[in-house]
Amino acid sequence: MHKRALGAAAVTGVAALALSACGGSSPTTPSNTAAGTGAGSSKSATTTGTPETPSGTAAPVRDANVDLVIWTDADRSKAVQKYADQFAAENGVTVKVQISTDVRAQFKDATKVGKGPDVIVGAHDWLGELVQNSTVAPVSLSSDVAAKFLPSAIAATKFNGQSYGVPYAVENIGLMYNKDLVPNAPKTMDELVATGQKLVKEGKAKQVMSQFVSKVGNAYFAYPYLSAFPDGGIFGTKPNGDYDPNKLIVNSAGSVKGGEELAKLGKEKVLSTNVDDTNQDALFDTKAAPFMISGPWSVAKAKEAGINYGIAPLPSIAGGGTMKPFLGVQMFYVSSKAKNATLAQEFVTNYIPRKDVQLALFEVGKRPPALKEAYDQVAASDPDVKAWYEAGVEGKPMPNIPAMNSVWGPFGQATADIISGKAGAQARLDAAAKEIAANIAKG
C-alpha cells in the first residue's frame, strides 16, 4: 500500500512499499565474499553474499574497506544486487549492497559522520531536503543519455535546474474499476457517482468507491481534486517551472473549488474517513466497491482476488477539468561524501540507464520504467503498464522542495475535515494555509 503523505507521520518521508523483489543474487549487511576479478585489475572484486537484515531499525554499518556501498530498501535489494555484482566483476572493485529500513533518515544521519553509503535508491521528493542538507551530489548525465528517458522522469530528478540522480521508474494513481460491473470506465466524476449509486441501489455493490482518506487525511490522494481546477494545487511555480515555496495556493479559488468537490463527495458517502490503508484494497477486491482510486501497488491483490479490473485516467470534475495526479519517480542518488565519487558516478550514470537494469527494476512493483526503450518494450506486452502511464500523462512531479514537508500533515487533515463535514472548504483550507506558511517559516 502506498503510504506517502499519511498526515503528520509523512513529514519524515515515504514509507517503503510492500512489494516483492526479484532478480540477482542476495543483498547483505555487511559480510563480503569473492566474486571474481575485473579485467586489467589484480584487485579481487568483492560483493555481498547471503542476505543480512539489519537488527531492528539500526542503520547498516559501512565497511571502510569496500570501494562502493549502495543502500536500498529490501524490496529493490535483489535487483540492485545483480548489477552490483556485474559492476564489481567488470571493474575489479569491491561493491556492497546494504538493506536500510529507512534509507532517507539513516543516510542523512550516517553521512553527517562520514559513515554513509556512496549511492542510495529512493524517491525523487527527497531531493530538496537532501540538497539542502548537502548530502547528495549532482550527477554527470549527458544530454544524449537524458534524452532516452521519459521527460517527466528527468524533470523530477532536477533541483534548481541541476540533475541529482538517474530515474528508473515512475508511478501515479489512477482509476481502477470492476469490468464485470462497469464495462467502460467513466469519463467524469458525475458519471462515476451515478453509476456507482445505481449499482448500490441494485444490490450489486455496497458503496460507490474506495479511496484512501483516513481520519487524518491523505494529501497525496486529495491533491488531484484540487488540480482539476485552474490555479488549484499546493504550490505555484517559478518561471522555469520549479515549484515556488513562496507561492502557497492550497486556498486559492481553484483549490477551494476542489475542496468543495471533496465536501460534496463526502456528503454523498462516496468518500469516507473510514477508508484507509487497512481496508481500501479489500473494499474493491471483495466487490463491495466497483471503483477504486489507487496505484500499481494495488494490482497484485486485485489479481489474487480474481477481479476483472480495468485501469483508466482519473475522471474530470464538473466546472473544472481532468483530475491530475502527482507523479512519483524512483531514482539513484550519489552521495556528496562518496568514498570514490568517480566510481559512484560511473555506476549511477552508466549502469542504471541500461535497458536490462531498468527492466529488472520494473519487475519490483511493476511500475512503468523511466527509460523510454524499456517502457516501450514492457508496455507492448503488459497493458497495465501502458494504462498506468496514460493515467499519469497529465500529472506533475510531486514537489521535491523542502517546504513540502510542511504540507503533508496540515493539508491532509484539512481534507479529512472537509470530507467528514467538520468544516467548510474555504475556512478549512484558509486555516491549513496559515499553518503550512507558519511551518515553512520555521524551516
Tab-separated table of C-alpha atoms in Angstrom:
chain	number	residue	atom	x	y	z
A	1	MET	CA	0.000	0.000	0.000
A	2	HIS	CA	1.270	3.384	-0.947
A	3	LYS	CA	1.545	5.403	2.272
A	4	ARG	CA	3.014	8.670	1.103
A	5	ALA	CA	1.604	11.699	2.897
A	6	LEU	CA	-0.343	9.982	5.629
A	7	GLY	CA	-0.944	13.028	7.768
A	8	ALA	CA	1.757	14.246	10.120
A	9	ALA	CA	3.601	10.940	10.054
A	10	ALA	CA	4.557	11.537	6.444
A	11	VAL	CA	6.674	14.567	7.281
A	12	THR	CA	9.621	12.257	7.773
A	13	GLY	CA	9.355	10.634	4.363
A	14	VAL	CA	7.794	7.904	2.303
A	15	ALA	CA	7.044	4.501	3.686
A	16	ALA	CA	8.525	1.570	1.777
A	17	LEU	CA	6.097	-0.257	-0.487
A	18	ALA	CA	5.297	-3.838	0.367
A	19	LEU	CA	6.290	-5.394	-2.909
A	20	SER	CA	8.263	-8.459	-3.869
A	21	ALA	CA	11.869	-8.167	-5.070
A	22	CYS	CA	13.312	-10.199	-7.879
A	23	GLY	CA	16.433	-10.998	-9.846
A	24	GLY	CA	20.120	-11.175	-8.948
A	25	SER	CA	21.992	-12.586	-6.012
A	26	SER	CA	21.214	-11.722	-2.443
A	27	PRO	CA	21.983	-8.391	-0.764
A	28	THR	CA	23.526	-8.233	2.650
A	29	THR	CA	24.854	-6.238	5.519
A	30	PRO	CA	27.770	-6.454	5.921
A	31	SER	CA	29.997	-9.525	5.091
A	32	ASN	CA	31.992	-9.967	1.857
A	33	THR	CA	32.677	-12.935	-0.370
A	34	ALA	CA	34.815	-13.065	-3.505
A	35	ALA	CA	33.020	-12.594	-6.784
A	36	GLY	CA	35.755	-12.582	-9.391
A	37	THR	CA	38.359	-10.236	-10.791
A	38	GLY	CA	37.827	-7.395	-13.216
A	39	ALA	CA	39.790	-7.354	-16.466
A	40	GLY	CA	43.052	-5.487	-16.220
A	41	SER	CA	42.976	-5.405	-12.434
A	42	SER	CA	44.680	-7.542	-9.849
A	43	LYS	CA	42.277	-6.457	-7.130
A	44	SER	CA	39.725	-9.039	-6.022
A	45	ALA	CA	36.203	-7.967	-6.913
A	46	THR	CA	34.031	-8.443	-3.884
A	47	THR	CA	30.282	-8.251	-3.470
A	48	THR	CA	27.906	-9.257	-0.755
A	49	GLY	CA	26.922	-12.853	-0.143
A	50	THR	CA	23.775	-14.009	1.649
A	51	PRO	CA	21.115	-11.518	2.795
A	52	GLU	CA	21.559	-9.985	6.210
A	53	THR	CA	18.702	-7.892	7.551
A	54	PRO	CA	19.698	-5.038	9.863
A	55	SER	CA	19.000	-5.606	13.545
A	56	GLY	CA	15.717	-3.907	14.324
A	57	THR	CA	15.768	-0.399	12.917
A	58	ALA	CA	19.545	0.018	13.143
A	59	ALA	CA	21.324	1.605	10.197
A	60	PRO	CA	23.701	-0.529	8.102
A	61	VAL	CA	27.349	-0.397	9.162
A	62	ARG	CA	29.697	0.701	6.414
A	63	ASP	CA	32.794	-1.412	5.766
A	64	ALA	CA	35.657	1.058	5.287
A	65	ASN	CA	37.472	-1.412	3.043
A	66	VAL	CA	34.706	-1.567	0.411
A	67	ASP	CA	35.055	0.643	-2.676
A	68	LEU	CA	31.368	1.194	-3.406
A	69	VAL	CA	28.483	0.889	-0.945
A	70	ILE	CA	24.851	1.073	-2.067
A	71	TRP	CA	21.898	1.463	0.294
A	72	THR	CA	18.397	0.450	-0.752
A	73	ASP	CA	15.261	-0.947	0.838
A	74	ALA	CA	14.612	-4.668	0.978
A	75	ASP	CA	12.161	-4.592	-1.932
A	76	ARG	CA	14.680	-3.471	-4.531
A	77	SER	CA	17.769	-5.026	-2.997
A	78	LYS	CA	17.969	-8.223	-5.038
A	79	ALA	CA	17.610	-6.460	-8.365
A	80	VAL	CA	20.241	-3.905	-7.361
A	81	GLN	CA	22.497	-6.699	-6.134
A	82	LYS	CA	22.549	-8.409	-9.515
A	83	TYR	CA	24.023	-5.380	-11.230
A	84	ALA	CA	26.304	-4.526	-8.341
A	85	ASP	CA	27.815	-7.995	-8.824
A	86	GLN	CA	28.321	-7.334	-12.525
A	87	PHE	CA	29.790	-3.894	-11.904
A	88	ALA	CA	32.249	-5.312	-9.366
A	89	ALA	CA	33.378	-8.081	-11.709
A	90	GLU	CA	33.747	-5.810	-14.725
A	91	ASN	CA	35.674	-3.110	-12.890
A	92	GLY	CA	37.731	-5.170	-10.440
A	93	VAL	CA	36.358	-3.328	-7.417
A	94	THR	CA	34.587	-4.188	-4.202
A	95	VAL	CA	30.881	-3.407	-4.024
A	96	LYS	CA	28.382	-3.972	-1.227
A	97	VAL	CA	24.594	-3.620	-1.302
A	98	GLN	CA	23.124	-2.962	2.135
A	99	ILE	CA	19.496	-3.010	3.190
A	100	SER	CA	18.281	0.028	5.107
A	101	THR	CA	14.997	0.094	6.988
A	102	ASP	CA	14.757	3.865	6.469
A	103	VAL	CA	17.071	4.908	3.655
A	104	ARG	CA	16.305	8.615	3.791
A	105	ALA	CA	16.765	9.182	7.519
A	106	GLN	CA	19.636	6.737	8.016
A	107	PHE	CA	21.521	8.129	5.017
A	108	LYS	CA	21.195	11.656	6.367
A	109	ASP	CA	22.487	10.686	9.816
A	110	ALA	CA	25.295	8.425	8.602
A	111	THR	CA	26.561	10.929	6.046
A	112	LYS	CA	26.949	13.583	8.739
A	113	VAL	CA	29.547	11.422	10.496
A	114	GLY	CA	31.263	10.142	7.367
A	115	LYS	CA	29.839	6.618	7.562
A	116	GLY	CA	27.199	6.752	4.867
A	117	PRO	CA	26.962	4.888	1.543
A	118	ASP	CA	28.137	6.118	-1.841
A	119	VAL	CA	24.827	5.526	-3.618
A	120	ILE	CA	21.231	5.368	-2.399
A	121	VAL	CA	17.968	4.315	-4.034
A	122	GLY	CA	14.935	6.420	-3.189
A	123	ALA	CA	12.081	8.710	-4.168
A	124	HIS	CA	12.538	11.957	-6.064
A	125	ASP	CA	10.647	14.010	-3.495
A	126	TRP	CA	13.510	13.515	-1.035
A	127	LEU	CA	15.663	15.644	-3.317
A	128	GLY	CA	15.142	19.150	-1.954
A	129	GLU	CA	15.857	18.128	1.612
A	130	LEU	CA	18.913	16.104	0.600
A	131	VAL	CA	20.323	19.036	-1.366
A	132	GLN	CA	19.532	21.424	1.459
A	133	ASN	CA	21.479	19.154	3.824
A	134	SER	CA	24.371	18.900	1.325
A	135	THR	CA	24.209	15.096	1.345
A	136	VAL	CA	23.838	14.386	-2.395
A	137	ALA	CA	25.946	15.434	-5.365
A	138	PRO	CA	24.923	16.453	-8.895
A	139	VAL	CA	25.231	13.664	-11.443
A	140	SER	CA	27.043	13.934	-14.754
A	141	LEU	CA	24.332	12.642	-17.056
A	142	SER	CA	24.974	13.584	-20.674
A	143	SER	CA	22.194	15.232	-22.658
A	144	ASP	CA	22.011	12.341	-25.127
A	145	VAL	CA	21.519	9.831	-22.298
A	146	ALA	CA	18.982	12.072	-20.543
A	147	ALA	CA	17.005	12.234	-23.790
A	148	LYS	CA	16.466	8.472	-23.596
A	149	PHE	CA	14.271	8.867	-20.517
A	150	LEU	CA	10.663	9.978	-20.158
A	151	PRO	CA	10.763	13.797	-19.874
A	152	SER	CA	8.698	13.801	-16.679
A	153	ALA	CA	11.138	11.384	-15.053
A	154	ILE	CA	14.169	13.517	-15.879
A	155	ALA	CA	12.361	16.661	-14.709
A	156	ALA	CA	11.750	15.049	-11.318
A	157	THR	CA	15.492	14.453	-10.780
A	158	LYS	CA	16.295	18.161	-11.001
A	159	PHE	CA	16.503	20.794	-8.287
A	160	ASN	CA	17.226	24.408	-9.169
A	161	GLY	CA	17.940	23.250	-12.705
A	162	GLN	CA	20.623	20.748	-11.673
A	163	SER	CA	20.322	16.951	-12.082
A	164	TYR	CA	20.875	14.933	-8.930
A	165	GLY	CA	20.093	11.383	-9.958
A	166	VAL	CA	19.101	8.845	-12.569
A	167	PRO	CA	15.469	7.661	-12.633
A	168	TYR	CA	14.329	4.073	-13.112
A	169	ALA	CA	10.559	4.081	-12.501
A	170	VAL	CA	7.542	6.369	-12.454
A	171	GLU	CA	4.299	5.949	-10.528
A	172	ASN	CA	0.961	7.656	-10.125
A	173	ILE	CA	-2.586	6.900	-9.140
A	174	GLY	CA	-5.462	6.276	-11.500
A	175	LEU	CA	-8.954	4.807	-11.507
A	176	MET	CA	-9.353	1.057	-11.125
A	177	TYR	CA	-12.793	-0.300	-11.969
A	178	ASN	CA	-14.501	-3.702	-11.899
A	179	LYS	CA	-15.174	-4.525	-15.547
A	180	ASP	CA	-17.771	-7.145	-14.612
A	181	LEU	CA	-19.853	-4.381	-13.050
A	182	VAL	CA	-18.712	-1.434	-15.158
A	183	PRO	CA	-17.699	-2.420	-18.726
A	184	ASN	CA	-16.333	1.031	-19.583
A	185	ALA	CA	-14.550	3.499	-17.337
A	186	PRO	CA	-16.474	6.703	-16.546
A	187	LYS	CA	-15.039	9.888	-18.016
A	188	THR	CA	-16.471	12.226	-15.380
A	189	MET	CA	-16.899	12.112	-11.625
A	190	ASP	CA	-20.639	12.696	-12.022
A	191	GLU	CA	-20.860	9.621	-14.255
A	192	LEU	CA	-18.803	7.597	-11.768
A	193	VAL	CA	-21.069	8.567	-8.878
A	194	ALA	CA	-24.288	7.906	-10.817
A	195	THR	CA	-23.037	4.508	-11.967
A	196	GLY	CA	-21.901	3.522	-8.505
A	197	GLN	CA	-25.096	4.664	-6.830
A	198	LYS	CA	-27.136	2.645	-9.322
A	199	LEU	CA	-25.092	-0.483	-8.522
A	200	VAL	CA	-25.581	0.099	-4.806
A	201	LYS	CA	-29.328	0.513	-5.277
A	202	GLU	CA	-29.465	-2.725	-7.277
A	203	GLY	CA	-27.599	-4.557	-4.510
A	204	LYS	CA	-24.553	-5.225	-6.686
A	205	ALA	CA	-22.248	-3.058	-4.553
A	206	LYS	CA	-22.160	-1.695	-1.028
A	207	GLN	CA	-20.552	1.659	-1.741
A	208	VAL	CA	-19.640	3.739	-4.759
A	209	MET	CA	-15.876	3.992	-4.478
A	210	SER	CA	-12.890	3.084	-2.354
A	211	GLN	CA	-10.244	5.755	-1.815
A	212	PHE	CA	-7.701	6.256	0.944
A	213	VAL	CA	-8.875	9.156	3.123
A	214	SER	CA	-8.467	8.183	6.823
A	215	LYS	CA	-9.212	10.212	9.932
A	216	VAL	CA	-6.055	12.310	9.459
A	217	GLY	CA	-6.441	12.649	5.700
A	218	ASN	CA	-4.153	11.803	2.836
A	219	ALA	CA	-2.749	14.749	0.898
A	220	TYR	CA	-1.398	12.540	-1.889
A	221	PHE	CA	-4.854	11.209	-2.767
A	222	ALA	CA	-6.645	14.514	-2.142
A	223	TYR	CA	-4.406	16.641	-4.371
A	224	PRO	CA	-5.980	15.580	-7.736
A	225	TYR	CA	-9.315	17.093	-6.714
A	226	LEU	CA	-7.647	20.497	-6.384
A	227	SER	CA	-5.549	20.075	-9.532
A	228	ALA	CA	-8.705	19.655	-11.613
A	229	PHE	CA	-9.304	23.405	-11.354
A	230	PRO	CA	-7.293	26.336	-12.730
A	231	ASP	CA	-4.736	27.552	-10.150
A	232	GLY	CA	-5.689	24.668	-7.857
A	233	GLY	CA	-2.925	22.760	-6.078
A	234	ILE	CA	-0.321	23.253	-3.376
A	235	PHE	CA	2.488	25.439	-4.727
A	236	GLY	CA	2.674	27.798	-7.666
A	237	THR	CA	5.703	27.667	-9.925
A	238	LYS	CA	8.630	29.858	-10.882
A	239	PRO	CA	9.203	30.999	-14.486
A	240	ASN	CA	11.480	27.963	-15.031
A	241	GLY	CA	8.739	25.564	-13.890
A	242	ASP	CA	10.196	24.769	-10.451
A	243	TYR	CA	7.811	24.803	-7.509
A	244	ASP	CA	7.945	28.075	-5.564
A	245	PRO	CA	7.658	27.700	-1.752
A	246	ASN	CA	6.671	31.357	-1.567
A	247	LYS	CA	3.562	30.750	-3.686
A	248	LEU	CA	1.299	28.652	-1.484
A	249	ILE	CA	-2.012	28.024	-3.285
A	250	VAL	CA	-3.813	25.469	-1.093
A	251	ASN	CA	-6.556	28.053	-0.509
A	252	SER	CA	-6.660	29.607	-3.979
A	253	ALA	CA	-10.014	29.905	-5.755
A	254	GLY	CA	-9.292	26.720	-7.727
A	255	SER	CA	-8.191	24.800	-4.640
A	256	VAL	CA	-11.335	25.818	-2.779
A	257	LYS	CA	-13.443	24.516	-5.678
A	258	GLY	CA	-11.580	21.233	-5.355
A	259	GLY	CA	-12.280	21.282	-1.640
A	260	GLU	CA	-15.966	21.825	-2.334
A	261	GLU	CA	-15.934	18.739	-4.557
A	262	LEU	CA	-14.409	16.765	-1.670
A	263	ALA	CA	-17.170	18.058	0.617
A	264	LYS	CA	-19.836	17.070	-1.889
A	265	LEU	CA	-18.431	13.552	-2.290
A	266	GLY	CA	-18.156	13.224	1.472
A	267	LYS	CA	-21.797	14.229	1.920
A	268	GLU	CA	-22.811	11.688	-0.738
A	269	LYS	CA	-20.791	8.981	1.081
A	270	VAL	CA	-18.611	8.463	-1.986
A	271	LEU	CA	-15.564	9.410	0.095
A	272	SER	CA	-15.255	8.454	3.744
A	273	THR	CA	-12.704	8.944	6.502
A	274	ASN	CA	-13.406	5.324	7.453
A	275	VAL	CA	-11.426	4.166	4.410
A	276	ASP	CA	-7.664	3.948	4.855
A	277	ASP	CA	-4.769	1.624	4.072
A	278	THR	CA	-6.289	-1.191	6.133
A	279	ASN	CA	-9.405	-1.611	4.001
A	280	GLN	CA	-9.061	0.329	0.742
A	281	ASP	CA	-7.954	-2.658	-1.346
A	282	ALA	CA	-10.295	-5.067	0.393
A	283	LEU	CA	-13.377	-2.989	-0.470
A	284	PHE	CA	-12.528	-3.245	-4.156
A	285	ASP	CA	-11.226	-6.808	-4.063
A	286	THR	CA	-14.401	-8.113	-2.387
A	287	LYS	CA	-16.574	-6.268	-4.934
A	288	ALA	CA	-18.027	-4.035	-2.239
A	289	ALA	CA	-16.966	-1.038	-4.330
A	290	PRO	CA	-16.923	-1.043	-8.150
A	291	PHE	CA	-14.366	1.793	-8.292
A	292	MET	CA	-11.079	2.459	-6.521
A	293	ILE	CA	-8.607	5.298	-6.845
A	294	SER	CA	-5.199	3.774	-6.232
A	295	GLY	CA	-1.916	2.891	-7.926
A	296	PRO	CA	0.136	-0.037	-9.272
A	297	TRP	CA	0.689	-1.319	-5.738
A	298	SER	CA	-2.985	-2.431	-5.635
A	299	VAL	CA	-2.875	-4.605	-8.751
A	300	ALA	CA	-1.377	-7.748	-7.218
A	301	LYS	CA	-4.150	-8.022	-4.626
A	302	ALA	CA	-6.844	-7.437	-7.232
A	303	LYS	CA	-5.401	-10.205	-9.401
A	304	GLU	CA	-5.171	-12.540	-6.433
A	305	ALA	CA	-8.830	-11.857	-5.654
A	306	GLY	CA	-9.801	-12.677	-9.224
A	307	ILE	CA	-11.125	-9.211	-10.015
A	308	ASN	CA	-11.629	-8.464	-13.702
A	309	TYR	CA	-10.239	-4.958	-13.386
A	310	GLY	CA	-9.552	-2.095	-15.724
A	311	ILE	CA	-7.251	0.912	-15.265
A	312	ALA	CA	-8.126	4.383	-16.532
A	313	PRO	CA	-7.150	8.032	-16.044
A	314	LEU	CA	-8.829	9.867	-13.180
A	315	PRO	CA	-12.181	11.375	-14.195
A	316	SER	CA	-12.881	15.034	-14.841
A	317	ILE	CA	-14.849	17.194	-12.413
A	318	ALA	CA	-17.777	19.385	-13.446
A	319	GLY	CA	-16.779	23.037	-13.639
A	320	GLY	CA	-13.126	22.126	-13.815
A	321	GLY	CA	-11.184	19.597	-15.825
A	322	THR	CA	-9.411	16.275	-15.524
A	323	MET	CA	-8.050	15.336	-12.123
A	324	LYS	CA	-4.259	15.363	-12.400
A	325	PRO	CA	-2.294	13.063	-10.070
A	326	PHE	CA	1.112	13.621	-8.591
A	327	LEU	CA	3.891	11.775	-10.385
A	328	GLY	CA	6.382	9.918	-8.243
A	329	VAL	CA	9.800	8.948	-9.569
A	330	GLN	CA	12.200	6.391	-8.123
A	331	MET	CA	15.871	7.165	-8.675
A	332	PHE	CA	19.505	6.525	-7.800
A	333	TYR	CA	21.409	9.272	-5.956
A	334	VAL	CA	25.162	9.780	-5.479
A	335	SER	CA	26.336	10.870	-2.030
A	336	SER	CA	28.238	14.140	-1.737
A	337	LYS	CA	30.541	12.260	0.663
A	338	ALA	CA	31.122	9.235	-1.575
A	339	LYS	CA	34.379	7.449	-0.815
A	340	ASN	CA	35.031	7.135	-4.544
A	341	ALA	CA	32.874	9.701	-6.319
A	342	THR	CA	34.093	8.659	-9.769
A	343	LEU	CA	33.106	5.050	-9.137
A	344	ALA	CA	29.701	6.070	-7.758
A	345	GLN	CA	29.038	8.328	-10.741
A	346	GLU	CA	30.070	5.530	-13.105
A	347	PHE	CA	27.628	3.070	-11.560
A	348	VAL	CA	24.719	5.513	-11.492
A	349	THR	CA	25.190	7.222	-14.858
A	350	ASN	CA	26.388	4.253	-16.937
A	351	TYR	CA	24.716	1.222	-15.336
A	352	ILE	CA	21.313	2.478	-14.262
A	353	PRO	CA	20.417	3.863	-17.732
A	354	ARG	CA	20.882	0.398	-19.229
A	355	LYS	CA	17.757	-1.246	-20.593
A	356	ASP	CA	18.391	-4.557	-18.806
A	357	VAL	CA	18.772	-2.777	-15.461
A	358	GLN	CA	15.578	-0.804	-15.959
A	359	LEU	CA	13.687	-3.967	-16.916
A	360	ALA	CA	14.973	-5.825	-13.846
A	361	LEU	CA	13.881	-2.998	-11.563
A	362	PHE	CA	10.499	-2.930	-13.313
A	363	GLU	CA	9.845	-6.437	-12.017
A	364	VAL	CA	9.926	-4.971	-8.499
A	365	GLY	CA	6.482	-3.410	-8.264
A	366	LYS	CA	5.582	-3.293	-11.967
A	367	ARG	CA	5.862	0.483	-12.209
A	368	PRO	CA	6.440	1.920	-15.700
A	369	PRO	CA	10.191	2.119	-16.441
A	370	ALA	CA	11.660	5.616	-16.732
A	371	LEU	CA	13.824	4.655	-19.716
A	372	LYS	CA	11.721	5.053	-22.879
A	373	GLU	CA	13.173	1.981	-24.586
A	374	ALA	CA	12.401	-0.186	-21.544
A	375	TYR	CA	8.934	1.323	-21.186
A	376	ASP	CA	8.116	0.666	-24.845
A	377	GLN	CA	9.114	-2.985	-24.511
A	378	VAL	CA	7.120	-3.554	-21.345
A	379	ALA	CA	4.059	-1.580	-22.486
A	380	ALA	CA	3.855	-3.655	-25.682
A	381	SER	CA	3.220	-6.807	-23.670
A	382	ASP	CA	1.729	-5.523	-20.400
A	383	PRO	CA	-1.462	-3.460	-20.828
A	384	ASP	CA	-1.435	-2.485	-17.150
A	385	VAL	CA	1.870	-0.650	-17.522
A	386	LYS	CA	0.577	1.274	-20.507
A	387	ALA	CA	-2.642	2.095	-18.651
A	388	TRP	CA	-0.831	3.406	-15.563
A	389	TYR	CA	1.431	5.543	-17.704
A	390	GLU	CA	-1.525	7.001	-19.609
A	391	ALA	CA	-3.275	7.716	-16.311
A	392	GLY	CA	-0.346	9.936	-15.364
A	393	VAL	CA	0.207	11.752	-18.656
A	394	GLU	CA	-1.297	14.990	-17.333
A	395	GLY	CA	0.264	14.649	-13.899
A	396	LYS	CA	3.050	16.783	-12.450
A	397	PRO	CA	6.028	15.551	-10.399
A	398	MET	CA	5.359	15.700	-6.697
A	399	PRO	CA	7.088	18.785	-5.219
A	400	ASN	CA	10.653	17.929	-4.233
A	401	ILE	CA	11.276	21.193	-2.395
A	402	PRO	CA	11.942	21.069	1.384
A	403	ALA	CA	8.831	23.173	2.030
A	404	MET	CA	6.669	20.209	1.008
A	405	ASN	CA	7.455	18.583	4.347
A	406	SER	CA	5.378	21.334	5.958
A	407	VAL	CA	2.360	20.484	3.802
A	408	TRP	CA	1.522	16.813	4.245
A	409	GLY	CA	0.064	16.827	7.760
A	410	PRO	CA	-1.886	20.101	7.772
A	411	PHE	CA	-3.232	19.716	4.231
A	412	GLY	CA	-4.137	16.068	4.736
A	413	GLN	CA	-6.047	16.811	7.950
A	414	ALA	CA	-7.839	19.702	6.294
A	415	THR	CA	-9.139	17.472	3.502
A	416	ALA	CA	-10.296	14.847	6.027
A	417	ASP	CA	-12.201	17.525	7.946
A	418	ILE	CA	-13.808	18.778	4.742
A	419	ILE	CA	-14.842	15.281	3.646
A	420	SER	CA	-16.292	14.445	7.059
A	421	GLY	CA	-18.255	17.706	7.153
A	422	LYS	CA	-16.479	19.099	10.197
A	423	ALA	CA	-15.599	22.284	8.320
A	424	GLY	CA	-16.329	24.091	5.077
A	425	ALA	CA	-13.794	24.090	2.261
A	426	GLN	CA	-12.912	27.801	2.264
A	427	ALA	CA	-12.469	28.167	6.024
A	428	ARG	CA	-10.600	24.892	6.466
A	429	LEU	CA	-8.203	25.472	3.575
A	430	ASP	CA	-7.568	29.031	4.800
A	431	ALA	CA	-6.618	27.598	8.179
A	432	ALA	CA	-4.402	24.959	6.581
A	433	ALA	CA	-2.646	27.623	4.506
A	434	LYS	CA	-1.834	29.631	7.636
A	435	GLU	CA	-0.480	26.539	9.412
A	436	ILE	CA	1.596	25.487	6.417
A	437	ALA	CA	3.015	29.000	5.947
A	438	ALA	CA	3.973	29.122	9.618
A	439	ASN	CA	5.676	25.726	9.356
A	440	ILE	CA	7.618	26.803	6.276
A	441	ALA	CA	8.729	29.996	8.061
A	442	LYS	CA	10.039	27.903	10.942
A	443	GLY	CA	12.064	25.816	8.484
